[in-house]
Each structure stands twice: as C-alpha cells, then as structure tokens.
XYZ file of C-alpha atoms in Angstrom:
390
model
C -17.212 12.839 -17.863
C -16.538 11.712 -13.907
C -13.555 10.378 -12.731
C -12.188 9.038 -9.529
C -9.018 9.638 -8.568
C -7.741 7.797 -5.846
C -4.121 7.538 -4.066
C -2.885 5.527 -1.252
C -0.285 6.812 1.003
C 0.826 3.440 1.873
C 0.505 3.097 5.467
C 0.062 6.479 6.691
C -1.914 5.503 9.788
C -3.706 8.270 11.893
C -4.217 6.172 15.649
C -4.603 2.773 17.036
C -7.888 1.207 16.424
C -9.952 -0.155 19.475
C -8.525 -3.688 18.669
C -4.606 -2.863 18.075
C -3.935 -4.811 21.004
C -4.894 -7.757 19.615
C -2.606 -7.112 17.250
C -0.111 -6.371 19.862
C -0.296 -2.748 18.586
C -1.020 -0.710 21.791
C -0.440 3.004 21.400
C 0.376 3.080 17.336
C 0.172 6.374 15.913
C 2.042 6.502 12.464
C 1.153 10.371 11.924
C 0.751 11.403 14.945
C 4.108 9.659 16.435
C 5.984 11.239 13.084
C 5.018 14.504 13.869
C 6.365 14.152 17.709
C 9.594 13.301 16.339
C 9.885 16.169 13.557
C 7.437 18.988 15.090
C 8.824 21.433 12.414
C 7.257 19.201 9.715
C 6.200 21.052 6.816
C 2.365 19.867 5.412
C 0.119 23.055 4.694
C -1.709 21.482 1.932
C -2.433 18.423 3.451
C -3.554 20.445 6.431
C -5.927 22.419 4.414
C -7.154 18.975 3.083
C -8.121 18.644 7.016
C -5.559 16.109 7.721
C -4.956 17.820 11.225
C -9.010 18.006 11.774
C -9.126 14.175 12.099
C -10.262 13.050 15.060
C -7.727 12.170 17.511
C -5.142 13.870 15.096
C -5.896 17.655 15.581
C -3.913 17.631 19.215
C -0.578 16.598 16.927
C -0.902 17.939 14.177
C -3.352 21.219 14.816
C -6.664 22.239 13.687
C -6.925 24.288 10.262
C -9.715 26.726 9.641
C -10.947 26.757 6.173
C -10.633 23.422 5.009
C -10.972 22.664 1.218
C -11.504 19.194 1.683
C -13.887 16.890 3.455
C -12.362 14.805 5.714
C -12.380 11.958 8.338
C -10.715 8.200 9.315
C -11.619 4.900 8.535
C -11.757 1.630 10.815
C -10.669 -1.836 9.175
C -12.948 -4.407 8.954
C -10.712 -6.818 8.054
C -8.717 -9.622 10.276
C -5.393 -8.048 9.123
C -3.214 -5.207 8.679
C -1.253 -5.869 5.757
C -1.309 -4.290 1.989
C -3.765 -6.938 0.454
C -6.405 -6.696 3.178
C -6.401 -2.788 3.111
C -6.530 -2.511 -0.550
C -8.874 -5.295 -1.113
C -11.357 -3.403 1.746
C -11.127 -0.302 0.147
C -12.363 -1.857 -3.197
C -15.490 -3.672 -1.252
C -14.169 -6.962 0.220
C -13.790 -7.762 4.078
C -11.235 -10.760 4.675
C -12.413 -12.544 7.574
C -10.064 -15.158 7.524
C -6.794 -14.049 8.071
C -3.945 -15.199 5.782
C -1.295 -17.406 6.797
C 1.628 -16.090 8.076
C 5.019 -18.299 9.013
C 6.663 -15.938 11.658
C 9.325 -19.277 12.380
C 9.975 -19.559 8.825
C 8.193 -21.826 6.389
C 7.752 -25.641 6.791
C 10.954 -27.731 5.124
C 8.645 -29.629 3.470
C 7.692 -26.448 1.264
C 11.685 -25.252 1.346
C 12.670 -28.765 0.057
C 10.235 -28.907 -2.910
C 10.678 -25.349 -3.779
C 14.172 -25.818 -4.109
C 13.594 -28.785 -6.403
C 11.517 -26.821 -8.589
C 14.047 -23.873 -8.652
C 17.041 -26.103 -8.984
C 19.045 -24.671 -5.968
C 19.260 -24.129 -2.540
C 18.018 -21.097 -0.621
C 19.228 -18.845 2.136
C 17.636 -17.526 5.373
C 13.925 -18.632 5.440
C 13.343 -16.548 8.596
C 11.322 -13.435 9.571
C 13.607 -10.547 8.884
C 13.998 -6.762 7.667
C 14.475 -6.888 4.375
C 17.042 -4.675 4.196
C 18.975 -6.483 7.332
C 18.579 -9.764 5.472
C 20.731 -8.792 2.814
C 23.700 -7.046 4.637
C 23.793 -10.493 6.852
C 23.406 -13.078 3.432
C 24.183 -10.885 0.662
C 27.719 -11.772 0.418
C 26.999 -15.329 0.486
C 24.383 -14.903 -1.906
C 26.701 -13.456 -4.170
C 29.012 -16.465 -3.793
C 26.829 -19.310 -4.277
C 23.862 -18.020 -6.009
C 21.756 -19.512 -3.824
C 18.473 -16.660 -3.483
C 17.785 -15.702 -0.003
C 14.001 -16.390 1.145
C 12.368 -14.353 4.266
C 9.218 -13.631 5.331
C 7.708 -11.045 8.320
C 4.604 -10.599 10.444
C 2.913 -10.430 7.058
C 1.357 -12.860 5.043
C 4.380 -13.017 2.644
C 7.404 -15.143 1.318
C 9.777 -13.160 -0.148
C 12.610 -13.896 -2.430
C 15.980 -11.274 -2.601
C 18.703 -11.574 -5.038
C 21.187 -9.379 -6.665
C 20.355 -8.066 -10.127
C 23.600 -9.187 -11.035
C 23.848 -12.916 -9.945
C 19.782 -13.589 -10.643
C 18.247 -10.816 -13.191
C 15.163 -9.669 -12.106
C 13.409 -11.290 -14.927
C 14.667 -14.571 -13.555
C 13.909 -13.627 -9.948
C 10.195 -12.938 -11.243
C 10.274 -16.758 -12.795
C 11.478 -18.105 -9.094
C 8.338 -15.999 -7.915
C 6.128 -17.476 -10.043
C 7.090 -21.197 -9.118
C 7.116 -20.046 -5.382
C 3.171 -18.601 -5.888
C 2.152 -21.823 -7.694
C 3.474 -23.727 -4.645
C 2.289 -21.751 -1.892
C -1.610 -22.913 -1.985
C -3.541 -24.671 0.572
C -1.930 -25.005 3.997
C 0.753 -23.205 2.689
C -1.010 -20.213 0.841
C 0.259 -16.883 1.670
C -1.220 -13.267 0.224
C 1.611 -12.290 -1.271
C 4.878 -13.570 -3.196
C 7.545 -10.259 -3.569
C 10.670 -10.557 -5.603
C 13.435 -7.789 -3.997
C 16.081 -7.468 -6.145
C 19.168 -5.081 -4.836
C 22.577 -3.968 -6.478
C 25.372 -2.952 -4.815
C 28.633 -4.461 -3.356
C 30.833 -5.135 -0.179
C 27.947 -5.192 2.051
C 26.724 -2.077 0.571
C 23.470 -3.181 -1.134
C 20.657 -1.248 -1.924
C 16.940 -2.582 -2.933
C 15.905 -1.671 -6.491
C 12.766 -0.180 -8.258
C 12.204 -3.529 -9.770
C 10.337 -5.077 -6.948
C 6.884 -7.374 -7.887
C 4.336 -8.308 -6.299
C 2.480 -11.673 -6.869
C -0.623 -12.080 -4.973
C -3.310 -14.273 -4.434
C -6.682 -13.221 -6.986
C -9.535 -11.312 -5.090
C -12.029 -14.043 -3.601
C -15.051 -12.098 -5.450
C -15.647 -9.124 -7.714
C -14.491 -5.441 -6.715
C -15.043 -2.050 -7.342
C -12.439 -2.444 -9.948
C -14.031 -4.697 -11.886
C -17.577 -3.174 -11.438
C -16.015 -0.094 -13.243
C -14.247 -1.965 -15.549
C -17.616 -4.181 -16.660
C -19.204 -0.920 -16.824
C -17.361 -0.229 -20.201
C -14.795 2.663 -17.806
C -11.452 2.652 -17.388
C -9.300 1.659 -14.550
C -5.631 2.811 -14.288
C -3.478 1.131 -11.947
C -0.410 3.017 -10.947
C 2.531 1.274 -9.125
C 1.924 -1.936 -7.230
C -1.994 -2.005 -7.632
C -1.860 -4.233 -10.624
C 0.287 -6.945 -8.553
C -2.159 -6.562 -5.486
C -5.174 -7.258 -7.620
C -3.366 -9.607 -9.753
C -4.205 -7.873 -12.813
C -8.156 -8.445 -11.723
C -10.314 -5.687 -12.787
C -7.420 -3.821 -14.515
C -7.815 -2.366 -18.140
C -3.990 -0.224 -17.732
C -1.249 -0.500 -15.628
C 1.942 1.127 -15.014
C 4.718 0.383 -12.369
C 6.875 3.087 -10.729
C 10.433 4.016 -9.324
C 9.397 5.920 -6.816
C 6.880 7.982 -4.539
C 7.644 11.018 -6.995
C 7.317 8.780 -9.838
C 4.028 7.445 -9.032
C 2.375 10.943 -8.464
C 4.036 12.259 -12.003
C 2.735 9.196 -13.614
C -1.087 10.119 -11.662
C -0.520 13.746 -13.248
C 0.066 12.730 -16.641
C -3.060 10.602 -16.512
C -5.121 13.539 -15.323
C -4.028 15.259 -18.449
C -5.892 12.909 -20.772
C -9.463 12.090 -21.409
C -11.124 9.128 -19.775
C -14.245 8.175 -17.196
C -13.441 5.610 -14.480
C -10.655 5.120 -11.970
C -7.408 6.140 -11.373
C -6.136 3.929 -8.437
C -2.056 5.019 -7.356
C -0.328 3.304 -4.724
C 2.830 5.450 -3.124
C 4.881 2.487 -1.573
C 8.143 4.514 -0.324
C 6.105 5.510 2.812
C 5.666 2.087 3.367
C 8.744 0.161 2.107
C 11.578 2.735 2.820
C 10.389 4.469 6.093
C 7.980 2.699 7.832
C 9.440 -1.006 7.758
C 12.949 0.982 8.314
C 11.655 3.055 11.314
C 13.002 5.892 9.736
C 10.486 8.995 10.956
C 12.853 11.777 9.505
C 12.625 9.690 6.048
C 9.154 9.251 6.352
C 8.376 12.873 7.499
C 10.466 14.157 4.324
C 8.725 11.519 2.340
C 5.167 13.465 3.763
C 6.374 16.987 2.978
C 7.308 15.877 -0.741
C 4.180 14.752 -1.202
C 2.460 17.857 0.320
C 4.755 19.966 -2.145
C 3.126 18.099 -5.181
C -0.345 18.150 -3.767
C -1.292 21.679 -5.565
C -0.025 20.507 -8.979
C -2.191 17.300 -8.460
C -5.312 19.716 -7.626
C -4.371 22.155 -10.758
C -4.667 19.214 -13.162
C -7.881 17.697 -11.761
C -10.773 17.945 -14.045
C -14.142 19.841 -13.365
C -15.692 16.421 -12.841
C -12.851 14.766 -11.271
C -12.714 13.541 -7.319
C -9.786 13.091 -5.413
C -9.858 10.820 -2.850
C -6.168 10.613 -0.343
C -6.209 7.360 2.113
C -3.783 4.827 3.294
C -4.534 1.115 3.615
C -2.706 0.601 7.098
C -0.361 1.990 9.791
C 3.733 1.623 9.718
C 4.500 3.494 13.048
C 8.279 4.307 12.509
C 8.682 4.684 16.313
C 7.353 1.366 17.159
C 8.915 -1.667 18.033
C 9.774 -4.507 15.197
C 9.668 -3.375 11.197
C 6.121 -4.544 10.488
C 2.819 -3.120 9.922
C 0.513 -1.589 12.455
C -3.187 -1.427 13.378
C -4.777 1.784 12.809
C -7.312 3.850 11.559
C -6.489 5.127 7.965
C -7.075 8.917 7.025
C -9.622 9.575 4.152
C -9.835 13.242 2.474
C -12.187 13.773 -0.582
C -11.765 17.013 -2.969
C -13.540 17.924 -6.334
C -14.226 21.187 -7.745
C -17.854 20.201 -7.530
C -18.100 18.546 -4.309
C -18.845 20.568 -0.407
C -15.507 21.652 1.322
C -15.107 20.927 4.865
C -17.241 18.520 5.797
C -16.453 16.339 8.738
C -17.194 12.839 7.961
C -16.175 11.324 11.357
C -15.201 7.794 11.823
C -16.281 5.272 8.723
C -17.138 2.256 9.774
C -15.127 0.291 7.071
C -12.462 0.838 4.326
C -15.087 0.106 1.643
C -16.862 2.884 2.304
C -14.455 4.456 0.403
C -15.378 1.862 -2.705
C -18.807 2.033 -2.451
C -18.798 6.163 -2.420
C -16.607 6.056 -5.822
C -18.915 3.772 -7.321
C -22.033 5.624 -6.349
C -19.958 8.705 -8.270
C -19.056 6.657 -11.267
C -22.553 5.512 -11.535
C -21.476 1.910 -11.733
C -23.469 -1.284 -10.259
C -21.384 -1.657 -7.142
C -21.460 -5.273 -5.795
C -18.881 -4.771 -2.577
C -19.223 -3.960 0.876
C -19.426 -0.752 2.489
C -22.024 2.397 2.402
C -21.224 5.261 0.238
C -20.944 8.780 1.697
C -21.757 10.882 -1.302
C -24.588 12.330 -0.305
C -22.773 13.959 2.212
C -20.364 15.779 0.432
C -22.432 16.445 -3.111
C -23.185 19.992 -3.340
C-alpha cells in the first residue's frame, strides 16, 4: 500500500529565478539570506536530506556527504508567486494568466456593494502588512465594529476583525459574501479571514485564519488520487487552497508544530493515497514580517522533528519536502519573492543522494506522485520517479 507524504515548507525559496527581475525581486534568496543573517543555524537533518547540495545553495549552506534523500530544485512556470499558483502548479496546473491584484485598493464600486451586503462600512482598503494594519486601525475597529479590509502584492482580499467584536464564524460569513462578489473584473485568488485578539494596541492574530479560494480550473493530482479510490488528507490550509476539490479528509492546524504532529499522527494510520501538508508559519509569521531570526528558529524546529517523521514512515511511503514560492525576510517590502523551491524526496525503498538538478516545473512533483501511486495523472509536468527508484 503506497502513500505519498508531501510537506510544503511554505515560502522556503532557494534563490531567485531568472525572471525574478520581472517581479521586482532581483537578488532574492530566502534560505540563503536566512543563513547569512543567522550563520549558526542548526539544520543537520535537512542537510542530510541534501538541502545544502542543491544547485547554487551549497556556497551558503554547505555540501553534505552521505545524503540520505534525493534532492534538487524546481522552477515555477506559472505567472505568479503566490500560494495558489504555487500549490496548484505542484498539483499539475500551470497558471498562465495571473490573478488580478489591486495594489491601490479595491474599486469603490465593489467596496460600496460589499458594505451594502454586510450591513456596515469598512476600514482600510489599501495594501498593507496584516500585523501593521491592525495596529493602526485596530482601535477604530473595536470602537466602531467596522471590519478592516486590505490587500498585498498577491491576489488577495483580506478581512481582519477582533474575535470579541466579530466572532470567527461571523467573519467567515462576511468572507463568503466577499468571495461571492469578487468575480469577473474583481476576481482575486483568495479571500482571507484574519481574526485577532488583544487590547490597547497589543494585538495578536489567531489560528482561526481561513482562506476562501477560487476553485481550480481543471482536475488536479488531488482529484486523480480521489477518483482512483484513494485517500487525500489535507493538513493545514490545503483544503482552502483547493476549495475542497479533490480532498477526502481535512484538518486545519494551529501552527507548524501542530501541522507536523497531525502529519505524524496520520502516518501511523493505514490508508493508500496522499498526505498533503502545508506549514504556513514560515510564510505568515516570519517571511511577511521580515523576521529572519524567527524564520531560522522555525526551520530549526522543523529540522528537529524530521527524524520523528522519518521514523513513522512505512516501508512504501514516499516523503517529499518542497515549497510553493519564496518570501525572503531580508528583502524590501513584505510580500512573496519569485524563487526556485527545494525538492527533497525520501523513501525506504528509494535511491539516496540522487541530484535531480533543476526541474522544469513544480508540476514535476505532482507527476511523480501520481506515477508513484499508480493513478491516471492528468496534469502538467514530467515524472522523475525512474531516476530515484531502486
């Protein structure tokens, strides 16, 4: 009984892509710049997986002998650098037409219609860091009950609210209204609920975040696995990213460590198919907040848990570690960065130390998983399974 276990280290890019300049991202390198800023970072287990042996990564992280996994990096073909385009491409969909962005805020016509539907005015409506905008507008929000709306360089409409002012379930309903309205000339990839707590300007975003995404335009790896009668477990925000399409079971998580523990729990169960996990803290808590030290600590925490993940893998399990885009904490602004992503593959019955080089698309990962699970894969990409099979 074969299973694939894919863990997305959200935003852990490994260097600028050749077209990074087109996205305003010259010189970015999420992992490399973290290592430069925190040179004593301890990631011996990821190094044993070959993360330091990946093309152009070795000068900063360091080459490792006797690597136990296969390793490489993947190029993004989709026109974008956000969560949806990255995850969809991993699962076989290349997004040629980028999702709409509203860097100067959303059109007044939409805002008026949205306010009419939810029965209140809103605050904000500009591009901002989520943690910063609640500092600025949080007191007025608490005083008036008006939700805070904002965006970023990504195709997102984010709605922040204090949990004691607008409870999470009510906030989700407001997000569903926004999702219904944001179509056509207003369509964005995701509407995101951003609940927070705290008082007197000392606010903290909670784990009750929810993403309301558009549905994939065609079947993905997830649908292929589900249609074959196998299980697709979505851990973290995966269910939201794919708008439940191709998912058989799902669990949302509170943190990276919670996501890792949930994944380990699923590894102990018996079922064929895919465990698809997203560890969002790297991106949400540290990349966007430009916190290299915090990002480094989060990587170290994952590294410490990697042996436990390996210990719980069954004989026929294939583990894939990858990312969906970059988010260089040393770079200007607070948005994602256009980068190659790492790809590391481990299995007790797979070869060790194979350098996969640079994969032509994230979709090669999905194609390989489909190949491994023996399902009829309909997406983009080319399987590299033969390169790593004993």
